[in-house]
Amino acid sequence: MRKTTLGAALALALAFASPAARAAGDTIKVGILAEMSGTFADFGQQITNGARAYMKQHGDTVAGKKIELIIKDTTGPAPDVAKRLAQELVVKDEVDFIAGFGLTPNALAVASIATEAKKPTIVMNAATSVITAKSPYIVRTSFTLAQVTQPMAQWAYQSGVRKVYTVVADYGPGHDAEGTFKKTFTALGGQVVGEARVPLKNPEFSPFVQKVKDARPEAVFVFVPAGELAVGFMKAYRERELAKAGIKLLSTGDVTEDGVIDALGDNAIGVISTHQYSMAHESPENKAFLAAYAQVAPQQRPNFMAVGGYDGMAAVYEVVRKLGGKVDGDQAMGVLKGLKIASPRGPIQIDADTRDIVQNVYVREIKKVGGKLYNVEFDHFPAVKDPGK
Amino acid sequence: MHSFLGVLFDGIAYGMLLFLVSVGLSVTLGMMNFINLAHGVFAMAGGYLLVTLTGKAGIGFLAALPIVFVGTAAFSFVVERLLYRPLYRAPHLKQVLLTVGIIFVAVAAATYGWGPQQQPVVVPEAFSGQVPVFGLELSRYRLLLIGVGLAVALALVFGLERTRFGARIRASVDRQSTAEALGIHVGRVFQLTLAIGCGLAGLGGALGVNVLGLDPYFPLKTLVYFLLVVVVGGAGSVPGTLLAALLLGVADTAGKYYLPEAGAFIIYAAMVLLLLLFPSGLLGRRRLA
């Protein structure tokens, strides 16, 4: 902590010494495109609160520059809106960074603008593998679905499961998850006995779950986006008593993420998932993160998206610090490639080749700790790269 | 055969839930000729009331249900008095605009009050899990849905056809001026009718939390289902709404089970088919004019 303060002070002094930096204005603007309203408003709130938590903890001045967030609402999966807002951010607000993106379509829509304007663009959540390949100016501080799915398939096989039924949401990330699980699991010698893709707008889950039960697999692997669908699936799983029928529930952490875990209720105890972040992760970094987050949004449990936002801001601060407050697109990318951060989820690194994140993926089980539900980590796969690349 | 019966049961239970949340709309739309697109707001209000009562206030699930009914009905009294009454005779477009506006206000209010996330609901042990019946594994919660749905359907049919109040509603709807001349206070009749309709929506919404989930966008997400059921059933007809809800519920469930790829769209195909066969709804309109 003292070291960073010292570094900041030094950078501050340097910044004042350099006339060029002052001429460029004394704020660094970070334009955040996030889902602040609509059914995915939860995503935007988590991401922006995470970013604010970082600023709360580390102050809003780096290298003599004031860091300013400009938050724009993409309203949901709306690529055209995201693109228009990104143009506004670049042309009107003259931002130095573009960040945010709860959802894949919004991130993809902005890729061409990132390239054209040479703006470092930080994806804080959207999780399809392909995103970082769409522009040399995109990095990701969240995860990819393939990255958390592959360890699930490996862990399932290691723990003796041989027959699995997969259920995924019918959109890009769902197809990534389905493909990765099947590929990894069958390569190891396992068998996928059935596959279902469920629509994104879908209030009634039980027929799909009943079908899984009738197929009698040893486990069902699930990926649906966090929130409504996750809660719906868990309720149906519980109601149909799949656990009693000996069918284990394996999922990515989206289904059991910290923000919805209360809504899942005791139904969820015992569910195994693989993901990069849990509130229950034990480390000083996570403790500091949780404390800062509680100051920003005391009512809410932070989830992996909040951490994506938090680490995204950490990357911004690092770039500003290293460049002495003078942010240039190509130089910023130079700093970001290979960047290492001590994240609340453990050590993370931006892969210099793919600009995607490399991180530990944890195997967790839902348990009740002190009267509340948590994803308790019990195993992990170190430094996992995105297998979708 | 075995799985077919299970699917049929699930479909009927889902249909009963659709019936519970939709029947109030059928009453307001068909009988009072008021385009109440904000119907889902009352269902959502019921949901949040249930979540708050069982979660924060510690009241039991079953004990909370009647409170939800009365509370939502009382809420509709206020809304009716302040907003709906001036527009009873207004063109439908104005009613649509008003009620859509109410939806957006309600979405914002719920987000402000409870946040954008899904709400948890605790269902008592007695209604969770499955129970074996003749070799079928039936969900206890779905049995509850079917029970409540049947009870409400019977009470409504009986109430409308056999009671004095039911006769007043029918008279007020069919010949408003004559009813007034006979000393029926049409305004009050409508107010009570709306309150019952909204109370039922609240009850349906509360029972639906465990199946449909609950977040601030509930009224928008479910609107299309309410309208489907009411339009297919024939607005204003309780038996028609029940029949439509059951048919659509079974079609949706069976579609998802047997044709998962087409899954969620079967319900719309069923709607198109039913409307082609019965353009004015399964059991027609009971309005004369």
XYZ file of C-alpha atoms in Angstrom:
678
model
C 0.000 0.000 0.000
C 2.744 2.413 1.037
C 4.637 1.527 -2.092
C 1.724 2.463 -4.343
C 1.223 5.765 -2.541
C 4.874 6.493 -2.989
C 4.665 5.522 -6.631
C 1.644 7.704 -7.122
C 3.385 10.624 -5.456
C 6.397 10.147 -7.672
C 4.258 9.910 -10.756
C 2.394 12.975 -9.603
C 5.635 14.915 -9.356
C 6.696 13.665 -12.787
C 3.391 14.641 -14.288
C 3.711 18.173 -13.025
C 7.199 18.325 -14.368
C 6.027 17.427 -17.848
C 4.311 20.253 -19.720
C 3.004 17.951 -22.446
C 0.951 15.973 -19.960
C -0.633 19.078 -18.557
C -1.476 20.395 -21.966
C -3.450 17.242 -22.707
C -5.912 18.087 -19.946
C -5.858 17.000 -16.352
C -8.505 14.290 -16.412
C -8.422 10.778 -17.771
C -11.872 9.819 -18.962
C -13.062 6.236 -18.850
C -16.248 5.694 -20.827
C -18.229 2.770 -19.479
C -20.859 1.108 -21.652
C -23.038 -1.052 -19.452
C -26.557 -2.346 -19.072
C -27.880 0.136 -16.531
C -31.584 -0.438 -17.202
C -33.703 -3.258 -18.543
C -33.652 -6.914 -17.575
C -29.855 -6.908 -17.416
C -29.622 -3.813 -15.182
C -28.043 -6.021 -12.564
C -25.033 -6.556 -14.862
C -24.439 -2.836 -15.317
C -24.813 -2.122 -11.619
C -22.334 -4.798 -10.627
C -19.770 -3.661 -13.194
C -19.990 0.052 -12.390
C -20.097 -0.541 -8.645
C -16.987 -2.689 -8.997
C -15.230 0.105 -10.894
C -16.315 2.639 -8.272
C -15.126 0.360 -5.496
C -11.651 0.390 -7.024
C -11.673 4.190 -7.156
C -12.973 4.375 -3.596
C -10.104 2.218 -2.429
C -7.318 3.757 -4.496
C -8.364 7.384 -4.777
C -9.372 9.074 -8.006
C -6.024 10.621 -8.915
C -3.237 8.809 -10.746
C -0.078 10.366 -12.096
C -1.522 13.777 -11.432
C -4.605 13.047 -13.456
C -8.104 12.841 -12.121
C -9.859 9.687 -13.228
C -13.420 10.266 -14.343
C -16.050 7.653 -15.201
C -18.590 8.434 -17.891
C -21.300 5.807 -17.680
C -23.635 5.186 -20.608
C -26.614 2.882 -20.585
C -26.786 0.302 -23.384
C -30.222 -0.778 -22.043
C -29.616 -4.488 -22.682
C -28.385 -6.634 -25.565
C -28.507 -3.727 -28.040
C -25.490 -3.651 -30.388
C -26.735 -0.611 -32.324
C -27.167 1.399 -29.129
C -23.743 0.305 -27.865
C -22.135 1.343 -31.127
C -23.785 4.772 -31.151
C -22.837 5.395 -27.517
C -19.262 4.325 -28.203
C -19.077 6.851 -31.054
C -20.366 9.512 -28.695
C -17.783 8.594 -26.107
C -14.970 8.845 -28.617
C -16.069 11.942 -30.527
C -17.950 14.046 -28.002
C -16.551 13.033 -24.636
C -13.052 12.327 -25.950
C -12.552 9.424 -23.593
C -9.169 7.775 -23.094
C -10.562 4.287 -22.462
C -13.717 2.445 -23.405
C -14.789 -0.176 -20.881
C -17.744 -2.118 -19.501
C -19.801 -4.568 -21.635
C -21.983 -6.951 -19.705
C -23.073 -8.707 -22.868
C -21.237 -10.105 -25.883
C -23.271 -8.443 -28.673
C -22.514 -4.988 -27.247
C -18.779 -5.685 -27.050
C -18.675 -7.012 -30.621
C -20.496 -3.937 -31.909
C -17.823 -1.624 -30.509
C -14.790 -3.560 -31.813
C -14.573 -1.637 -35.102
C -14.719 1.710 -33.272
C -11.965 0.615 -30.903
C -9.759 -0.182 -33.901
C -10.565 2.990 -35.809
C -10.117 5.337 -32.867
C -7.232 3.307 -31.385
C -8.917 3.342 -27.989
C -7.864 0.776 -25.427
C -11.090 -1.126 -24.754
C -11.520 -3.197 -21.627
C -14.154 -5.915 -21.568
C -15.257 -6.274 -17.952
C -17.725 -9.129 -18.356
C -18.878 -10.300 -21.822
C -17.536 -13.825 -22.141
C -17.530 -15.275 -25.648
C -14.044 -16.235 -26.778
C -14.206 -14.386 -30.076
C -14.425 -10.831 -28.686
C -10.713 -10.098 -28.216
C -9.992 -11.365 -31.721
C -12.183 -8.632 -33.213
C -9.863 -5.715 -32.503
C -6.192 -5.372 -31.505
C -7.313 -2.734 -28.976
C -9.520 -5.028 -26.889
C -8.405 -6.681 -23.661
C -10.538 -8.641 -21.218
C -10.483 -8.633 -17.426
C -13.381 -11.018 -16.893
C -13.319 -14.581 -18.251
C -14.415 -16.655 -21.199
C -16.999 -19.355 -20.978
C -14.688 -21.883 -22.523
C -12.112 -21.006 -19.862
C -14.393 -21.942 -16.969
C -16.157 -24.772 -18.788
C -13.103 -26.834 -19.693
C -12.061 -27.275 -16.027
C -15.610 -28.363 -15.204
C -15.428 -31.132 -17.791
C -11.994 -32.187 -16.496
C -13.085 -32.134 -12.888
C -16.275 -34.070 -13.664
C -14.275 -36.834 -15.344
C -11.672 -36.917 -12.566
C -14.394 -37.300 -9.955
C -15.796 -40.362 -11.729
C -18.677 -38.955 -13.754
C -19.012 -40.606 -17.191
C -22.483 -39.761 -18.536
C -23.556 -36.138 -18.721
C -26.534 -34.285 -20.144
C -25.847 -30.669 -21.140
C -28.292 -27.776 -20.865
C -27.225 -24.365 -22.185
C -28.887 -21.092 -23.096
C -29.364 -20.767 -26.840
C -26.944 -17.912 -27.690
C -23.235 -17.355 -28.351
C -21.823 -18.026 -24.875
C -24.151 -21.023 -24.475
C -22.868 -22.568 -27.690
C -19.279 -21.935 -26.496
C -20.005 -23.708 -23.230
C -21.763 -26.646 -24.903
C -18.996 -27.103 -27.460
C -16.143 -26.854 -24.953
C -17.723 -29.210 -22.456
C -18.505 -31.828 -25.065
C -15.079 -31.630 -26.662
C -13.147 -31.867 -23.407
C -15.354 -34.469 -21.765
C -15.562 -36.844 -24.718
C -11.823 -36.513 -25.388
C -11.236 -37.775 -21.855
C -13.563 -40.732 -22.459
C -16.839 -39.429 -21.080
C -20.156 -39.495 -22.859
C -22.671 -36.709 -23.489
C -26.024 -38.515 -23.503
C -28.197 -35.555 -24.403
C -28.099 -31.868 -25.180
C -30.691 -29.166 -24.775
C -30.582 -25.519 -25.744
C -33.096 -23.399 -23.899
C -34.389 -20.061 -25.158
C -33.146 -16.895 -23.450
C -36.689 -15.760 -22.835
C -38.092 -18.658 -20.987
C -40.129 -18.557 -17.835
C -40.874 -22.315 -17.553
C -37.990 -24.718 -17.133
C -39.497 -27.899 -15.834
C -40.130 -29.707 -19.146
C -36.433 -29.431 -20.022
C -35.406 -30.595 -16.578
C -37.904 -33.468 -16.681
C -36.365 -34.561 -19.955
C -32.942 -34.595 -18.326
C -34.315 -36.701 -15.479
C -35.881 -39.196 -17.864
C -32.561 -39.601 -19.671
C -30.937 -40.748 -16.385
C -27.440 -39.289 -16.770
C -24.963 -39.232 -13.869
C -24.809 -35.462 -13.972
C -26.248 -32.493 -15.789
C -23.965 -29.685 -16.921
C -25.643 -26.289 -17.067
C -24.765 -22.897 -18.403
C -27.354 -20.140 -18.482
C -26.661 -16.449 -17.881
C -26.756 -15.246 -14.299
C -30.103 -14.102 -12.965
C -33.602 -15.135 -13.978
C -32.708 -18.249 -15.961
C -30.284 -19.484 -13.324
C -32.912 -19.151 -10.607
C -35.521 -20.796 -12.830
C -33.278 -23.759 -13.576
C -32.354 -24.287 -9.941
C -35.992 -24.258 -8.887
C -36.910 -26.853 -11.467
C -33.891 -29.000 -10.538
C -34.975 -28.957 -6.938
C -38.678 -29.494 -7.652
C -37.995 -32.510 -9.888
C -35.722 -33.962 -7.211
C -32.881 -34.689 -9.579
C -30.426 -34.822 -6.715
C -32.472 -37.610 -5.138
C -32.447 -39.451 -8.462
C -28.640 -39.359 -8.274
C -28.148 -36.712 -10.953
C -25.447 -34.248 -9.912
C -25.653 -30.626 -10.918
C -22.472 -29.229 -12.450
C -22.411 -25.694 -13.731
C -20.336 -22.685 -14.527
C -20.336 -20.088 -11.775
C -22.853 -17.950 -13.647
C -25.647 -20.182 -12.411
C -24.600 -19.929 -8.775
C -23.040 -16.463 -8.745
C -22.949 -14.452 -5.562
C -25.578 -11.929 -6.669
C -28.354 -14.519 -7.118
C -27.283 -17.042 -4.551
C -29.767 -15.685 -2.017
C -32.602 -16.070 -4.514
C -31.568 -19.688 -5.160
C -32.048 -20.403 -1.482
C -31.155 -23.624 0.280
C -32.113 -25.425 -2.956
C -28.635 -24.733 -4.136
C -26.627 -26.359 -1.344
C -24.207 -28.915 -2.724
C -24.139 -27.639 -6.293
C -20.656 -27.843 -7.831
C -19.459 -25.103 -10.141
C -16.264 -23.830 -11.725
C -15.568 -20.133 -11.918
C -12.945 -17.477 -11.361
C -14.411 -15.604 -8.425
C -16.324 -16.290 -5.233
C -17.074 -13.873 -2.397
C -15.725 -16.568 -0.125
C -12.243 -16.457 -1.692
C -9.737 -16.055 1.117
C -7.126 -13.418 0.440
C -6.256 -9.944 1.691
C -7.037 -8.554 -1.775
C -10.543 -9.957 -1.628
C -11.102 -8.632 1.879
C -10.111 -5.153 0.749
C -12.365 -5.484 -2.308
C -15.362 -6.562 -0.243
C -14.841 -3.680 2.180
C -14.615 -1.142 -0.649
C -17.640 -2.614 -2.392
C -19.690 -2.467 0.799
C -18.994 1.273 0.928
C -20.224 1.764 -2.628
C -23.275 -0.536 -2.537
C -24.035 -1.747 0.982
C -27.272 -3.491 -0.060
C -25.770 -5.690 -2.732
C -23.574 -8.776 -2.772
C -20.777 -8.244 -5.290
C -20.330 -10.968 -7.892
C -17.805 -11.857 -10.586
C -18.953 -8.952 -12.751
C -18.104 -6.513 -9.973
C -14.620 -8.044 -9.857
C -14.354 -7.716 -13.649
C -15.131 -4.000 -13.266
C -12.743 -3.643 -10.337
C -9.828 -5.287 -12.153
C -10.658 -3.354 -15.305
C -10.114 -0.149 -13.344
C -6.919 -1.590 -11.895
C -5.714 -2.019 -15.489
C -6.676 1.569 -16.325
C -4.784 2.883 -13.284
C -1.745 0.820 -14.199
C -1.684 2.173 -17.742
C -2.065 5.783 -16.586
C 0.656 5.271 -13.989
C 3.110 3.626 -16.395
C 2.542 6.223 -19.124
C 2.868 9.073 -16.653
C -0.637 10.294 -17.266
C -0.288 10.628 -21.030
C -2.454 7.924 -22.539
C -1.836 6.968 -26.130
C -3.716 4.043 -27.677
C -0.758 1.977 -28.871
C 1.416 2.639 -25.839
C -1.514 1.747 -23.596
C -1.878 -1.580 -25.382
C 1.831 -2.137 -24.822
C 1.292 -1.790 -21.068
C -1.847 -3.912 -21.065
C -0.295 -6.842 -22.937
C 1.248 -9.100 -20.350
C -0.049 -6.970 -17.462
C -0.206 -8.782 -14.112
C -2.662 -7.812 -11.392
C -3.154 -9.128 -7.859
C -6.900 -9.457 -8.205
C -9.451 -10.269 -5.473
C -9.844 -13.622 -7.276
C -6.112 -14.395 -7.140
C -3.309 -13.556 -9.580
C -4.416 -12.671 -13.106
C -2.534 -11.808 -16.260
C -3.445 -10.415 -19.663
C -2.028 -12.794 -22.268
C 0.285 -10.761 -24.496
C -0.700 -12.682 -27.647
C -4.461 -12.983 -27.326
C -5.087 -10.003 -24.984
C -7.365 -12.340 -23.070
C -7.179 -13.098 -19.384
C -5.198 -15.949 -17.848
C -6.353 -16.901 -14.369
C -7.028 -19.618 -11.843
C -10.335 -21.419 -12.208
C -11.718 -22.722 -8.928
C -13.959 -25.686 -8.239
C -16.531 -24.680 -5.630
C -19.420 -26.169 -3.731
C -22.340 -24.178 -2.350
C -22.330 -24.307 1.429
C -23.912 -22.394 4.226
C -21.294 -20.384 6.101
C -22.455 -18.312 9.059
C -26.103 -18.494 7.946
C -25.409 -17.330 4.391
C -24.797 -19.257 1.193
C -21.380 -19.134 -0.407
C -19.500 -20.834 -3.224
C -16.768 -22.424 -1.140
C -13.648 -23.176 -3.164
C -12.080 -26.620 -2.648
C -9.895 -27.201 -5.691
C -8.433 -25.174 -8.512
C -6.864 -25.273 -11.956
C -3.964 -22.793 -12.053
C -3.386 -20.175 -14.772
C -6.009 -21.382 -17.238
C -5.862 -19.830 -20.713
C -8.893 -19.446 -22.922
C -9.112 -22.778 -24.776
C -11.332 -21.114 -27.381
C -8.330 -19.380 -28.957
C -47.189 -43.156 -21.871
C -45.718 -42.656 -18.458
C -43.820 -39.560 -19.458
C -46.822 -38.305 -21.411
C -48.988 -38.298 -18.287
C -46.267 -36.446 -16.423
C -46.047 -33.835 -19.151
C -49.829 -33.510 -19.160
C -49.834 -32.916 -15.418
C -47.095 -30.295 -15.643
C -48.902 -28.607 -18.504
C -52.159 -28.458 -16.598
C -50.411 -27.006 -13.566
C -48.669 -24.408 -15.708
C -52.002 -23.646 -17.367
C -53.602 -23.142 -13.958
C -50.909 -20.615 -13.122
C -51.556 -18.809 -16.414
C -55.250 -18.872 -15.591
C -54.731 -17.392 -12.138
C -52.656 -14.477 -13.380
C -54.798 -13.846 -16.476
C -58.358 -14.195 -15.280
C -58.423 -10.743 -13.708
C -57.433 -9.232 -17.039
C -60.186 -11.179 -18.740
C -62.635 -9.619 -16.305
C -61.460 -6.028 -16.767
C -60.876 -6.331 -20.491
C -63.955 -8.269 -21.397
C -66.507 -7.063 -18.915
C -65.503 -3.497 -18.185
C -64.139 -2.923 -21.687
C -61.078 -1.267 -20.169
C -57.684 -2.002 -21.773
C -55.771 -2.650 -18.585
C -52.313 -3.500 -19.885
C -50.993 -2.697 -16.399
C -52.555 -5.947 -15.203
C -49.097 -7.441 -14.710
C -48.259 -4.616 -12.311
C -50.813 -6.013 -9.886
C -49.427 -9.504 -10.347
C -45.963 -8.143 -9.625
C -47.266 -6.233 -6.607
C -48.645 -9.537 -5.309
C -45.267 -11.158 -5.861
C -43.316 -8.485 -4.002
C -45.904 -8.438 -1.228
C -45.496 -12.188 -0.787
C -41.708 -11.990 -0.839
C -41.726 -9.191 1.720
C -44.319 -10.836 3.966
C -42.657 -14.244 4.013
C -39.089 -12.951 3.950
C -38.943 -9.828 6.103
C -42.141 -10.075 8.176
C -41.784 -13.818 8.800
C -45.390 -14.691 7.929
C -46.040 -18.229 6.656
C -46.493 -18.858 2.927
C -50.123 -19.968 3.104
C -51.087 -17.294 5.630
C -49.562 -14.658 3.360
C -51.690 -15.583 0.319
C -55.016 -14.092 1.571
C -53.151 -10.972 2.728
C -51.677 -10.672 -0.745
C -55.141 -10.944 -2.317
C -56.617 -8.262 -0.055
C -53.545 -6.043 -0.270
C -53.420 -6.073 -4.071
C -57.167 -5.489 -4.260
C -56.809 -2.491 -1.926
C -53.935 -1.190 -4.051
C -56.143 -1.399 -7.138
C -58.799 0.683 -5.348
C -56.354 3.543 -5.120
C -55.202 3.177 -8.717
C -58.788 2.948 -9.941
C -59.835 6.055 -8.047
C -56.912 8.185 -9.147
C -56.108 6.982 -12.640
C -58.563 4.551 -14.209
C -61.911 6.152 -13.459
C -61.408 9.295 -15.554
C -60.608 7.126 -18.572
C -63.422 4.545 -18.526
C -65.156 6.256 -21.419
C -62.013 7.440 -23.133
C -60.837 5.898 -26.409
C -58.848 2.686 -26.105
C -55.671 4.371 -27.256
C -55.684 6.624 -24.207
C -56.244 3.644 -21.938
C -53.335 1.834 -23.556
C -51.050 4.835 -23.123
C -52.020 5.306 -19.495
C -51.610 1.667 -18.546
C -48.310 1.242 -20.405
C -47.115 4.324 -18.542
C -48.139 2.713 -15.276
C -46.043 -0.337 -16.191
C -42.916 1.788 -16.631
C -43.534 3.650 -13.399
C -44.002 0.335 -11.610
C -40.798 -1.106 -13.104
C -38.856 1.922 -11.886
C -40.519 1.822 -8.469
C -39.769 -1.884 -7.998
C -36.150 -1.382 -9.072
C -35.833 1.455 -6.589
C -37.459 -0.472 -3.768
C -36.083 -3.980 -4.209
C -33.216 -3.621 -6.686
C -32.961 -5.221 -10.133
C -32.125 -8.728 -8.959
C -34.316 -11.813 -8.719
C -36.244 -12.167 -5.486
C -35.981 -15.226 -3.273
C -39.091 -17.045 -2.110
C -39.244 -19.754 0.502
C -41.853 -22.414 -0.156
C -42.829 -24.547 2.837
C -41.515 -28.139 2.918
C -45.057 -29.435 2.425
C -45.132 -27.898 -1.049
C -41.632 -28.657 -2.235
C -40.399 -31.796 -3.896
C -42.492 -34.528 -5.435
C -45.097 -36.986 -4.290
C -45.762 -40.369 -5.914
C -49.313 -40.744 -7.275
C -50.200 -43.943 -9.202
C -46.580 -44.413 -10.164
C -46.196 -40.816 -11.358
C -43.934 -38.361 -9.592
C -46.027 -35.240 -9.163
C -44.669 -31.953 -7.927
C -46.357 -30.892 -4.708
C -46.214 -27.217 -5.623
C -47.969 -27.935 -8.909
C -50.707 -29.801 -7.075
C -51.181 -26.652 -5.000
C -51.410 -24.553 -8.182
C -54.055 -26.861 -9.638
C -56.030 -26.803 -6.384
C -56.034 -23.025 -6.076
C -56.786 -22.598 -9.786
C -59.818 -24.888 -9.607
C -61.098 -23.201 -6.463
C -60.802 -19.744 -8.034
C -62.460 -20.885 -11.272
C -65.407 -22.392 -9.394
C -65.777 -19.358 -7.150
C -65.766 -17.014 -10.150
C -68.230 -18.978 -12.244
C -70.521 -19.383 -9.274
C -70.108 -15.743 -8.245
C -70.848 -14.368 -11.683
C -73.732 -16.652 -12.577
C -75.454 -17.261 -9.282
C -75.019 -14.305 -6.966
C -76.723 -10.952 -6.843
C -73.396 -9.197 -7.240
C -72.684 -11.260 -10.342
C -76.041 -10.260 -11.776
C -75.201 -6.613 -11.117
C -71.900 -6.914 -12.933
C -73.551 -8.514 -15.931
C -76.299 -5.890 -15.928
C -73.790 -3.040 -15.599
C -71.763 -4.407 -18.465
C -74.558 -5.167 -20.869
C -76.831 -2.161 -20.378
C -75.144 0.448 -18.268
C -77.916 3.077 -18.437
C -80.672 0.597 -17.681
C -78.680 -0.772 -14.757
C -78.262 2.731 -13.387
C -81.968 3.408 -13.826
C -82.654 0.293 -11.752
C -80.594 1.743 -8.919
C -77.358 -0.181 -9.464
C -74.337 1.930 -8.615
C -72.376 1.061 -11.742
C -69.227 2.909 -10.675
C -69.002 0.979 -7.432
C -69.715 -2.327 -9.178
C -66.866 -1.694 -11.577
C -64.575 -0.657 -8.752
C -65.249 -3.900 -6.908
C -64.925 -5.958 -10.080
C -61.563 -4.414 -10.824
C -60.468 -4.975 -7.240
C -61.353 -8.674 -7.453
C -59.594 -8.979 -10.798
C -56.468 -7.300 -9.460
C -56.588 -9.272 -6.226
C -56.577 -12.444 -8.311
C -53.686 -11.120 -10.350
C -51.815 -10.501 -7.103
C -52.581 -14.018 -5.912
C -51.425 -15.458 -9.230
C -48.287 -13.354 -9.157
C -47.511 -14.483 -5.633
C -47.994 -18.160 -6.496
C -46.013 -17.605 -9.676
C -42.816 -16.377 -8.012
C -41.741 -19.961 -7.423
C -42.159 -20.861 -11.100
C -41.782 -17.663 -13.144
C -39.369 -15.792 -10.868
C -39.774 -12.157 -9.867
C -37.851 -9.039 -10.856
C -38.921 -5.497 -11.778
C -39.531 -6.451 -15.410
C -42.193 -8.990 -14.506
C -45.135 -6.934 -15.888
C -43.462 -6.481 -19.272
C -42.176 -10.032 -19.590
C -45.495 -11.632 -18.737
C -47.798 -9.228 -20.580
C -47.717 -11.267 -23.768
C -48.770 -14.431 -21.899
C -51.725 -12.701 -20.227
C -52.902 -11.312 -23.533
C -52.455 -14.689 -25.230
C -54.637 -16.428 -22.701
C -57.338 -13.759 -22.682
C -57.489 -13.399 -26.449
C -57.567 -17.132 -27.098
C -60.115 -17.713 -24.357
C -62.450 -14.914 -25.315
C -62.287 -11.818 -23.132
C -64.852 -11.769 -20.379
C -65.451 -15.506 -20.242
C -64.142 -17.262 -17.141
C -64.551 -20.801 -18.524
C -63.023 -19.631 -21.802
C -59.989 -18.197 -20.018
C -59.569 -21.418 -18.048
C -59.811 -23.558 -21.167
C -57.379 -21.355 -23.087
C -54.890 -21.285 -20.206
C -54.967 -25.078 -19.918
C -54.592 -25.636 -23.661
C -51.708 -23.173 -23.947
C -50.047 -24.496 -20.775
C -50.134 -28.074 -22.053
C -49.003 -27.042 -25.550
C -46.066 -25.068 -24.114
C -44.939 -27.822 -21.764
C -45.343 -30.620 -24.301
C -43.553 -28.542 -26.933
C -40.557 -27.995 -24.687
C -40.434 -31.642 -23.695
C -40.878 -33.323 -27.062
C -39.458 -30.660 -29.378
C -36.882 -28.789 -27.301
C -35.400 -27.137 -30.403
C -38.673 -25.382 -31.179
C -39.325 -25.140 -27.465
C -40.680 -21.827 -26.403
C -42.352 -21.003 -29.699
C -44.947 -23.747 -29.653
C -47.164 -21.572 -27.466
C -47.364 -18.944 -30.217
C -48.080 -21.549 -32.878
C -50.880 -22.862 -30.679
C -52.245 -19.341 -30.363
C -52.280 -18.787 -34.114
C -53.992 -22.118 -34.699
C -56.625 -21.527 -32.029
C -57.364 -18.010 -33.245
C -57.752 -19.223 -36.829
C -60.237 -21.804 -35.644
C -62.002 -19.556 -33.140
C -61.568 -15.940 -34.258
C -63.567 -14.509 -31.359
C -61.996 -16.700 -28.714
C -62.799 -20.243 -27.619
C -65.979 -19.361 -25.791
C -66.780 -16.079 -27.476
C -67.583 -12.815 -25.811
C -70.313 -12.488 -23.343
C -70.634 -8.759 -24.016
C -73.697 -7.989 -26.077
C -72.854 -4.618 -27.553
